[in-house]
Short mmCIF file of C-alpha atoms in Angstrom, two decimals:
data_model
loop_
_atom_site.label_atom_id
_atom_site.label_comp_id
_atom_site.label_asym_id
_atom_site.label_seq_id
_atom_site.Cartn_x
_atom_site.Cartn_y
_atom_site.Cartn_z
CA UNK A 1 181.02 -159.80 34.48
CA UNK A 2 178.38 -160.59 33.09
CA UNK A 3 176.08 -160.40 35.76
CA UNK A 4 177.82 -158.02 37.30
CA UNK A 5 176.73 -155.53 34.60
CA UNK A 6 173.72 -157.18 34.33
CA UNK A 7 173.58 -156.72 38.08
CA UNK A 8 174.86 -152.85 37.27
CA UNK A 9 171.92 -152.74 35.19
CA UNK A 10 168.98 -153.47 37.12
CA UNK A 11 170.02 -151.51 40.15
CA UNK A 12 169.23 -148.74 37.50
CA UNK A 13 165.77 -149.30 36.29
CA UNK A 14 164.62 -149.56 39.04
CA UNK A 15 162.42 -147.17 39.43
CA UNK A 16 160.37 -145.64 42.52
CA UNK A 17 162.10 -144.19 45.11
CA UNK A 18 161.13 -145.27 48.76
CA UNK A 19 161.95 -141.58 49.76
CA UNK A 20 161.34 -142.21 53.67
CA UNK A 21 163.55 -140.42 56.19
CA UNK A 22 166.37 -142.15 58.52
CA UNK A 23 166.00 -140.39 61.22
CA UNK A 24 164.89 -142.66 63.58
CA UNK A 25 166.81 -146.52 62.42
CA UNK A 26 170.05 -143.80 62.82
CA UNK A 27 169.25 -142.48 66.57
CA UNK A 28 168.01 -145.69 67.50
CA UNK A 29 169.95 -148.03 66.38
CA UNK A 30 167.84 -150.41 64.03
CA UNK A 31 169.28 -149.57 60.91
CA UNK A 32 172.91 -151.50 61.60
CA UNK A 33 171.28 -154.15 62.54
CA UNK A 34 170.78 -157.51 59.79
CA UNK A 35 170.06 -159.14 58.36
CA UNK A 36 170.78 -157.29 55.31
CA UNK A 37 167.56 -159.26 53.81
CA UNK A 38 165.69 -156.94 55.82
CA UNK A 39 166.95 -153.69 55.63
CA UNK A 40 166.79 -154.00 52.23
CA UNK A 41 163.25 -154.85 52.65
CA UNK A 42 162.05 -152.21 54.84
CA UNK A 43 164.75 -149.51 54.48
CA UNK A 44 166.54 -149.46 50.55
CA UNK A 45 163.09 -151.10 48.73
CA UNK A 46 162.25 -149.52 45.86
CA UNK A 47 165.63 -146.82 46.05
CA UNK A 48 167.88 -146.40 42.89
CA UNK A 49 171.67 -147.46 43.16
CA UNK A 50 174.40 -148.11 41.74
CA UNK A 51 177.22 -150.61 42.67
CA UNK A 52 180.28 -149.38 43.40
CA UNK A 53 181.58 -153.42 43.90
CA UNK A 54 180.55 -155.64 45.93
CA UNK A 55 179.98 -153.90 49.33
CA UNK A 56 179.18 -150.89 48.90
CA UNK A 57 176.17 -148.52 46.64
CA UNK A 58 176.01 -145.96 45.14
CA UNK A 59 172.17 -144.48 46.70
CA UNK A 60 170.48 -142.54 43.72
CA UNK A 61 170.07 -138.51 45.05
CA UNK A 62 166.22 -139.21 46.88
CA UNK A 63 166.38 -142.03 47.44
CA UNK A 64 165.70 -141.03 51.42
CA UNK A 65 166.64 -138.22 54.06
CA UNK A 66 168.10 -137.14 57.04
CA UNK A 67 165.72 -135.46 58.53
CA UNK A 68 167.03 -131.21 58.35
CA UNK A 69 170.68 -132.70 56.54
CA UNK A 70 171.44 -131.39 53.27
CA UNK A 71 172.22 -135.30 51.39
CA UNK A 72 173.59 -135.36 47.99
CA UNK A 73 175.57 -138.61 47.05
CA UNK A 74 174.78 -141.47 49.76
CA UNK A 75 177.09 -144.66 50.19
CA UNK A 76 176.07 -147.43 52.12
CA UNK A 77 178.41 -150.01 52.52
CA UNK A 78 178.43 -153.34 53.18
CA UNK A 79 179.32 -155.33 56.37
CA UNK A 80 179.00 -159.38 57.15
CA UNK A 81 174.40 -159.45 56.91
CA UNK A 82 174.23 -155.56 57.80
CA UNK A 83 174.86 -151.69 56.71
CA UNK A 84 178.13 -151.23 58.10
CA UNK A 85 178.18 -147.20 57.75
CA UNK A 86 176.99 -144.20 55.16
CA UNK A 87 178.54 -141.75 53.82
CA UNK A 88 176.45 -138.53 52.80
CA UNK A 89 177.42 -136.15 50.71
CA UNK A 90 176.25 -132.87 51.74
CA UNK A 91 178.53 -130.61 49.50
CA UNK A 92 181.41 -131.77 46.78
CA UNK A 93 183.47 -129.37 44.05
CA UNK A 94 183.09 -131.95 41.56
CA UNK A 95 179.06 -132.02 42.07
CA UNK A 96 177.62 -128.42 42.98
CA UNK A 97 179.94 -126.39 41.63
CA UNK A 98 182.41 -123.34 43.72
CA UNK A 99 180.19 -121.40 46.80
CA UNK A 100 181.60 -118.54 48.49
CA UNK A 101 183.72 -118.56 52.24
CA UNK A 102 179.83 -117.58 53.45
CA UNK A 103 177.79 -120.10 51.88
CA UNK A 104 180.24 -123.07 52.66
CA UNK A 105 179.98 -122.01 56.46
CA UNK A 106 176.06 -121.89 56.12
CA UNK A 107 176.90 -125.51 54.75
CA UNK A 108 178.76 -126.25 57.92
CA UNK A 109 176.21 -124.96 60.24
CA UNK A 110 173.20 -126.57 58.34
CA UNK A 111 174.57 -129.46 58.59
CA UNK A 112 175.89 -129.68 62.39
CA UNK A 113 172.21 -128.22 62.91
CA UNK A 114 170.96 -131.37 61.34
CA UNK A 115 173.12 -134.13 62.63
CA UNK A 116 172.54 -132.41 66.36
CA UNK A 117 168.45 -132.96 66.01
CA UNK A 118 169.40 -136.76 64.61
CA UNK A 119 172.36 -137.66 67.21
CA UNK A 120 170.42 -136.27 69.75
CA UNK A 121 174.09 -134.73 71.55
CA UNK A 122 175.93 -131.70 70.54
CA UNK A 123 178.88 -132.46 68.25
CA UNK A 124 182.45 -131.96 69.21
CA UNK A 125 185.44 -130.44 66.78
CA UNK A 126 188.04 -132.99 67.08
CA UNK A 127 191.10 -131.59 65.74
CA UNK A 128 192.97 -133.19 62.71
CA UNK A 129 196.50 -133.23 61.83
CA UNK A 130 197.19 -132.23 57.86
CA UNK A 131 199.73 -134.79 57.70
CA UNK A 132 197.22 -137.75 58.26
CA UNK A 133 194.64 -135.85 55.42
CA UNK A 134 197.03 -133.91 53.29
CA UNK A 135 194.48 -131.62 53.89
CA UNK A 136 192.74 -128.98 55.55
CA UNK A 137 189.89 -130.38 57.73
CA UNK A 138 187.59 -129.55 59.91
CA UNK A 139 186.16 -132.88 62.01
CA UNK A 140 183.55 -132.87 63.93
CA UNK A 141 181.86 -135.93 65.93
CA UNK A 142 179.09 -136.95 67.42
CA UNK A 143 179.22 -140.42 69.51
CA UNK A 144 175.55 -141.21 71.59
CA UNK A 145 174.60 -145.01 72.74
CA UNK A 146 173.74 -145.88 69.14
CA UNK A 147 175.76 -144.86 67.64
CA UNK A 148 178.58 -142.41 66.20
CA UNK A 149 178.75 -139.93 63.16
CA UNK A 150 181.62 -137.24 61.65
CA UNK A 151 181.94 -134.57 59.80
CA UNK A 152 184.34 -133.22 57.58
CA UNK A 153 184.54 -129.83 55.87
CA UNK A 154 187.44 -129.00 53.54
CA UNK A 155 188.74 -126.02 51.76
CA UNK A 156 191.52 -124.29 50.71
CA UNK A 157 193.28 -119.93 52.26
CA UNK A 158 191.19 -118.75 55.58
CA UNK A 159 187.99 -119.96 56.22
CA UNK A 160 187.60 -117.29 59.38
CA UNK A 161 188.21 -113.13 59.52
CA UNK A 162 189.55 -112.46 62.52
CA UNK A 163 192.05 -115.01 65.10
CA UNK A 164 190.48 -115.85 68.75
CA UNK A 165 192.36 -113.33 70.23
CA UNK A 166 190.02 -110.99 67.27
CA UNK A 167 193.30 -109.83 65.65
CA UNK A 168 193.16 -109.80 61.45
CA UNK A 169 193.27 -113.02 59.85
CA UNK A 170 196.74 -113.20 57.63
CA UNK A 171 195.45 -115.90 55.19
CA UNK A 172 192.39 -114.04 55.34
CA UNK A 173 193.29 -112.42 51.60
CA UNK A 174 194.03 -115.92 49.88
CA UNK A 175 191.54 -117.37 47.67
CA UNK A 176 189.17 -119.28 49.52
CA UNK A 177 187.78 -122.70 48.17
CA UNK A 178 185.25 -125.18 49.05
CA UNK A 179 186.17 -128.19 48.74
CA UNK A 180 183.96 -130.66 50.61
CA UNK A 181 181.50 -131.87 53.43
CA UNK A 182 180.47 -135.30 53.70
CA UNK A 183 178.77 -137.19 56.68
CA UNK A 184 179.94 -140.52 57.98
CA UNK A 185 177.62 -142.08 60.03
CA UNK A 186 177.90 -145.52 62.08
CA UNK A 187 176.96 -148.34 64.92
CA UNK A 188 179.71 -146.75 66.66
CA UNK A 189 183.22 -144.80 66.73
CA UNK A 190 184.60 -147.66 65.23
CA UNK A 191 182.39 -147.67 62.43
CA UNK A 192 183.51 -144.71 60.78
CA UNK A 193 187.23 -144.51 61.72
CA UNK A 194 189.96 -143.47 58.77
CA UNK A 195 192.49 -144.37 57.73
CA UNK A 196 195.40 -141.22 57.68
CA UNK A 197 198.93 -141.41 56.47
CA UNK A 198 200.35 -143.28 59.38
CA UNK A 199 197.86 -146.73 58.78
CA UNK A 200 199.48 -147.24 55.40
CA UNK A 201 200.19 -151.48 55.44
CA UNK A 202 202.78 -152.80 55.52
CA UNK A 203 205.92 -154.01 52.17
CA UNK A 204 204.94 -157.54 53.02
CA UNK A 205 201.00 -157.04 53.16
CA UNK A 206 201.02 -155.90 49.67
CA UNK A 207 202.74 -158.87 48.79
CA UNK A 208 200.41 -161.16 50.13
CA UNK A 209 197.43 -159.57 47.68
CA UNK A 210 200.04 -160.84 44.61
CA UNK A 211 197.47 -164.26 43.57
CA UNK A 212 198.95 -166.54 40.58
CA UNK A 213 196.15 -168.34 37.63
CA UNK A 214 197.01 -170.68 36.75
CA UNK A 215 197.22 -169.58 33.08
CA UNK A 216 200.38 -167.37 34.27
CA UNK A 217 197.83 -164.27 35.37
CA UNK A 218 199.32 -162.33 38.02
CA UNK A 219 197.16 -159.71 39.43
CA UNK A 220 196.84 -157.59 42.92
CA UNK A 221 194.03 -159.00 45.25
CA UNK A 222 191.63 -156.46 47.21
CA UNK A 223 192.19 -152.43 45.38
CA UNK A 224 188.55 -151.11 46.09
CA UNK A 225 186.55 -149.43 44.15
CA UNK A 226 186.23 -145.54 43.89
CA UNK A 227 183.63 -145.12 41.48
CA UNK A 228 183.43 -141.16 40.42
CA UNK A 229 180.37 -140.79 39.43
CA UNK A 230 179.46 -138.81 36.43
CA UNK A 231 183.13 -135.70 37.91
CA UNK A 232 185.64 -135.65 35.75
CA UNK A 233 187.21 -137.13 38.81
CA UNK A 234 189.72 -139.95 37.71
CA UNK A 235 192.85 -139.17 38.51
CA UNK A 236 191.92 -137.91 42.18
CA UNK A 237 189.84 -141.22 42.69
CA UNK A 238 192.36 -143.58 40.92
CA UNK A 239 194.87 -141.65 43.08
CA UNK A 240 191.87 -142.93 46.44
CA UNK A 241 191.93 -146.24 45.61
CA UNK A 242 196.01 -146.55 45.91
CA UNK A 243 195.73 -144.70 48.72
CA UNK A 244 192.94 -147.30 50.29
CA UNK A 245 194.67 -150.55 48.90
CA UNK A 246 198.19 -148.92 51.36
CA UNK A 247 195.78 -148.34 54.20
CA UNK A 248 195.19 -144.66 54.05
CA UNK A 249 190.87 -145.14 52.80
CA UNK A 250 190.54 -141.34 54.76
CA UNK A 251 192.43 -139.93 51.69
CA UNK A 252 189.10 -139.93 49.67
CA UNK A 253 188.78 -138.95 45.98
CA UNK A 254 187.63 -135.52 46.86
CA UNK A 255 190.21 -134.53 49.58
CA UNK A 256 192.76 -135.73 46.87
CA UNK A 257 190.90 -134.32 43.49
CA UNK A 258 191.54 -130.46 45.98
CA UNK A 259 194.92 -131.21 46.19
CA UNK A 260 194.71 -132.72 42.28
CA UNK A 261 192.77 -129.58 41.34
CA UNK A 262 190.15 -131.31 39.87
CA UNK A 263 186.99 -129.91 38.00
CA UNK A 264 183.96 -131.82 37.94
CA UNK A 265 183.77 -131.20 34.01
CA UNK A 266 187.41 -130.99 32.99
CA UNK A 267 189.21 -132.91 35.53
CA UNK A 268 192.26 -132.46 36.15
CA UNK A 269 194.64 -131.57 33.39
CA UNK A 270 197.80 -133.57 31.38
CA UNK A 271 199.88 -130.19 32.23
CA UNK A 272 199.16 -130.48 35.43
CA UNK A 273 198.31 -133.89 36.12
CA UNK A 274 201.92 -134.91 36.87
CA UNK A 275 203.26 -132.28 38.89
CA UNK A 276 199.53 -133.01 40.76
CA UNK A 277 201.41 -135.82 41.50
CA UNK A 278 204.12 -135.53 42.08
CA UNK A 279 203.31 -132.91 45.28
CA UNK A 280 200.15 -135.31 46.49
CA UNK A 281 203.02 -137.44 47.51
CA UNK A 282 205.30 -135.53 49.45
CA UNK A 283 202.74 -134.86 51.28
CA UNK A 284 202.03 -138.75 52.26
CA UNK A 285 204.76 -141.52 53.03
CA UNK A 286 204.81 -142.41 49.55
CA UNK A 287 207.11 -141.51 46.32
CA UNK A 288 206.40 -141.14 42.36
CA UNK A 289 207.88 -143.44 39.90
CA UNK A 290 207.11 -142.16 36.97
CA UNK A 291 207.52 -145.49 33.71
CA UNK A 292 206.17 -143.53 31.36
CA UNK A 293 205.16 -139.31 31.59
CA UNK A 294 203.45 -137.26 29.02
CA UNK A 295 206.16 -135.44 27.20
CA UNK A 296 208.80 -137.32 26.76
CA UNK A 297 206.48 -140.33 25.27
CA UNK A 298 204.59 -138.15 22.97
CA UNK A 299 207.83 -136.28 21.55
CA UNK A 300 209.82 -139.33 20.29
CA UNK A 301 206.50 -141.45 18.89
CA UNK A 302 205.51 -137.56 17.11
CA UNK A 303 208.59 -138.70 15.43
CA UNK A 304 208.85 -141.73 14.47
CA UNK A 305 204.99 -142.09 13.94
CA UNK A 306 205.66 -138.87 11.18
CA UNK A 307 208.18 -140.77 9.62
CA UNK A 308 206.31 -144.84 8.96
CA UNK A 309 203.01 -141.30 8.40
CA UNK A 310 205.23 -140.14 5.23
CA UNK A 311 206.28 -143.33 4.01
CA UNK A 312 202.23 -144.77 3.55
CA UNK A 313 200.84 -141.23 2.70
CA UNK A 314 199.36 -140.51 6.47
CA UNK A 315 198.61 -137.56 7.82
CA UNK A 316 201.10 -136.84 9.73
CA UNK A 317 200.61 -135.55 13.70
CA UNK A 318 201.87 -132.19 14.99
CA UNK A 319 200.76 -130.30 18.73
CA UNK A 320 198.34 -127.97 17.81
CA UNK A 321 196.00 -131.11 18.63
CA UNK A 322 196.48 -133.91 21.94
CA UNK A 323 198.14 -136.42 18.87
CA UNK A 324 196.72 -139.69 20.41
CA UNK A 325 193.33 -137.48 19.17
CA UNK A 326 193.73 -137.91 15.73
CA UNK A 327 196.15 -141.00 15.04
CA UNK A 328 195.29 -143.62 12.78
CA UNK A 329 194.88 -146.21 15.40
CA UNK A 330 196.48 -148.93 13.47
CA UNK A 331 199.44 -146.65 12.09
CA UNK A 332 199.90 -146.09 15.75
CA UNK A 333 200.10 -149.95 16.93
CA UNK A 334 201.84 -150.38 14.52
CA UNK A 335 204.60 -147.80 15.03
CA UNK A 336 204.45 -148.57 19.82
CA UNK A 337 203.59 -151.93 19.32
CA UNK A 338 204.01 -153.75 16.19
CA UNK A 339 207.30 -155.60 17.44
CA UNK A 340 207.74 -158.22 19.53
CA UNK A 341 210.74 -156.44 21.81
CA UNK A 342 208.41 -153.50 22.09
CA UNK A 343 205.63 -155.34 24.31
CA UNK A 344 207.89 -156.97 25.63
CA UNK A 345 209.43 -154.25 27.31
CA UNK A 346 206.36 -152.13 28.28
CA UNK A 347 204.74 -155.27 29.79
CA UNK A 348 207.97 -155.70 32.05
CA UNK A 349 207.69 -152.65 33.20
CA UNK A 350 204.34 -153.13 34.53
CA UNK A 351 205.83 -156.29 35.55
CA UNK A 352 208.19 -155.66 37.96
CA UNK A 353 205.75 -153.49 39.82
CA UNK A 354 202.58 -155.99 39.68
CA UNK A 355 204.77 -158.29 41.81
CA UNK A 356 206.34 -156.41 44.16
CA UNK A 357 202.92 -155.74 44.68
CA UNK A 358 201.83 -152.07 43.30
CA UNK A 359 199.41 -151.27 41.28
CA UNK A 360 200.39 -148.79 38.10
CA UNK A 361 198.96 -145.46 37.48
CA UNK A 362 197.95 -145.31 33.49
CA UNK A 363 196.88 -142.55 31.41
CA UNK A 364 194.92 -143.24 28.44
CA UNK A 365 193.74 -142.03 25.70
CA UNK A 366 189.76 -143.68 24.89
CA UNK A 367 188.70 -143.87 22.04
CA UNK A 368 190.68 -145.27 19.44
CA UNK A 369 190.52 -149.33 20.26
CA UNK A 370 187.13 -150.64 20.77
CA UNK A 371 187.20 -151.65 24.83
CA UNK A 372 185.79 -155.33 26.36
CA UNK A 373 182.62 -153.46 28.15
CA UNK A 374 180.77 -150.55 27.36
CA UNK A 375 181.58 -146.98 29.07
CA UNK A 376 180.58 -143.85 30.15
CA UNK A 377 183.69 -142.22 28.39
CA UNK A 378 183.03 -142.84 24.76
CA UNK A 379 186.62 -139.92 23.93
CA UNK A 380 189.49 -138.55 24.86
CA UNK A 381 192.26 -138.18 28.25
CA UNK A 382 191.04 -141.27 31.23
CA UNK A 383 193.58 -142.54 34.15
CA UNK A 384 193.17 -145.93 35.20
CA UNK A 385 195.08 -148.60 36.86
CA UNK A 386 196.90 -151.94 36.13
CA UNK A 387 196.42 -153.78 38.34
CA UNK A 388 198.07 -157.65 36.52
CA UNK A 389 199.47 -158.90 33.79
CA UNK A 390 199.73 -162.44 31.66
CA UNK A 391 202.81 -162.73 29.97
CA UNK A 392 202.43 -165.92 28.05
CA UNK A 393 199.05 -164.12 27.02
CA UNK A 394 200.58 -160.85 26.10
CA UNK A 395 197.72 -158.87 28.33
CA UNK A 396 196.85 -156.45 31.29
CA UNK A 397 194.88 -156.54 33.35
CA UNK A 398 192.81 -153.28 34.53
CA UNK A 399 191.09 -151.57 36.03
CA UNK A 400 188.78 -147.79 35.72
CA UNK A 401 186.75 -145.70 38.47
CA UNK A 402 183.15 -146.95 37.04
CA UNK A 403 182.15 -148.93 39.29
CA UNK A 404 180.91 -151.92 39.07
CA UNK A 405 181.68 -154.49 36.22
CA UNK A 406 184.78 -152.11 35.29
CA UNK A 407 186.96 -154.17 38.05
CA UNK A 408 189.11 -156.05 36.67
CA UNK A 409 189.09 -155.60 32.60
CA UNK A 410 191.73 -157.07 30.37
CA UNK A 411 193.58 -155.65 27.25
CA UNK A 412 196.41 -156.93 24.80
CA UNK A 413 198.87 -155.48 25.93
CA UNK A 414 199.87 -153.68 22.64
CA UNK A 415 196.46 -151.38 22.78
CA UNK A 416 197.70 -150.29 26.17
CA UNK A 417 201.00 -149.29 24.58
CA UNK A 418 199.30 -148.31 22.36
CA UNK A 419 196.56 -146.03 23.83
CA UNK A 420 198.94 -144.62 26.18
CA UNK A 421 200.26 -141.51 27.45
CA UNK A 422 201.18 -141.50 30.61
CA UNK A 423 201.92 -144.76 33.41
CA UNK A 424 203.36 -144.34 36.84
CA UNK A 425 203.56 -145.80 40.34
CA UNK A 426 203.10 -144.90 43.62
CA UNK A 427 205.10 -146.66 46.21
CA UNK A 428 205.76 -146.61 49.88
CA UNK A 429 208.43 -145.15 51.62
#
């Protein structure tokens, strides 16, 4: 863990960018050839990046260019000894803010023309089943001798004023909202293939991810990291990690942000989070199980807390502000996890789902108790993923969507229970 943190810090400390253009090595296929060290020295030398996990780097803006293609966030996916593929976010609501229909259409057209020049072939429209992706997507593909590219553009509302027959589109008056434009590049079509709803793993395969250590720790291996970056995307990023773990890696955080109605700064509100997750699960072959919901949890907690606070002469809570934002840390732990039976019951619900190969989505209030490693959010609501437990040590193993160093962390179950605002499991049907 410490080595990973040092690696993360060293990566961010690189100040000089190579600034090269990758059109030629993409067009000729040279970019995908190994060995890895050669690609790093030739194309990535001096670039600033943050490792998302062992196989993915998130590159700093401006590290390199792609001809006339407007590139925002760039993810480099590594294979065994080469660059396996690239993902370029041309536009996302979370990073770039809201834009209108005409500007969105202009970005799509500019990206199509840029990809025609990069690949040397004309892009072809591809039909995408909304049942596979959960969101409305326009898709184009480019396949040439040395590679393949795919562009997905997602939005809500109607994108065209008229139908093919020239009649007014009935849905045109619906509010339009641009969501994202992303481009995937790789050596062939298989390298950029997305996993949809029909590509889900089996329950038997999920059980195969369960690892048991000699010290009693039980955890789930293979939960991919998704880095939300500076966006308030903890809910869609965490959901995307669960979907990817289930084989549906094409349902990324940008698509889920559209379904969650997440904003870049405010994230997904507590009031709408549970309803949003339930609505999302109805679009895919999964179901949402609520272990602990915010409203019920807070109502019973505030009543119990205030009884103890009154006896001890402490400030009582109300719902004028979120209760956990102002609760006394020690009193909070005493009320919610002061008895062994409380902790055992709380951990027992976690154990049940981890033992079935199912990670647990865990919403919390940060800033109440010390974190095992520093986190980029000092206070407030956040969603994490519980991926394991240790009943003997009374601890949980959890993960945050903040990239390398946050994949697998440990926290005492008493503190975890005290800071909880909700727990949920998404199970395969």
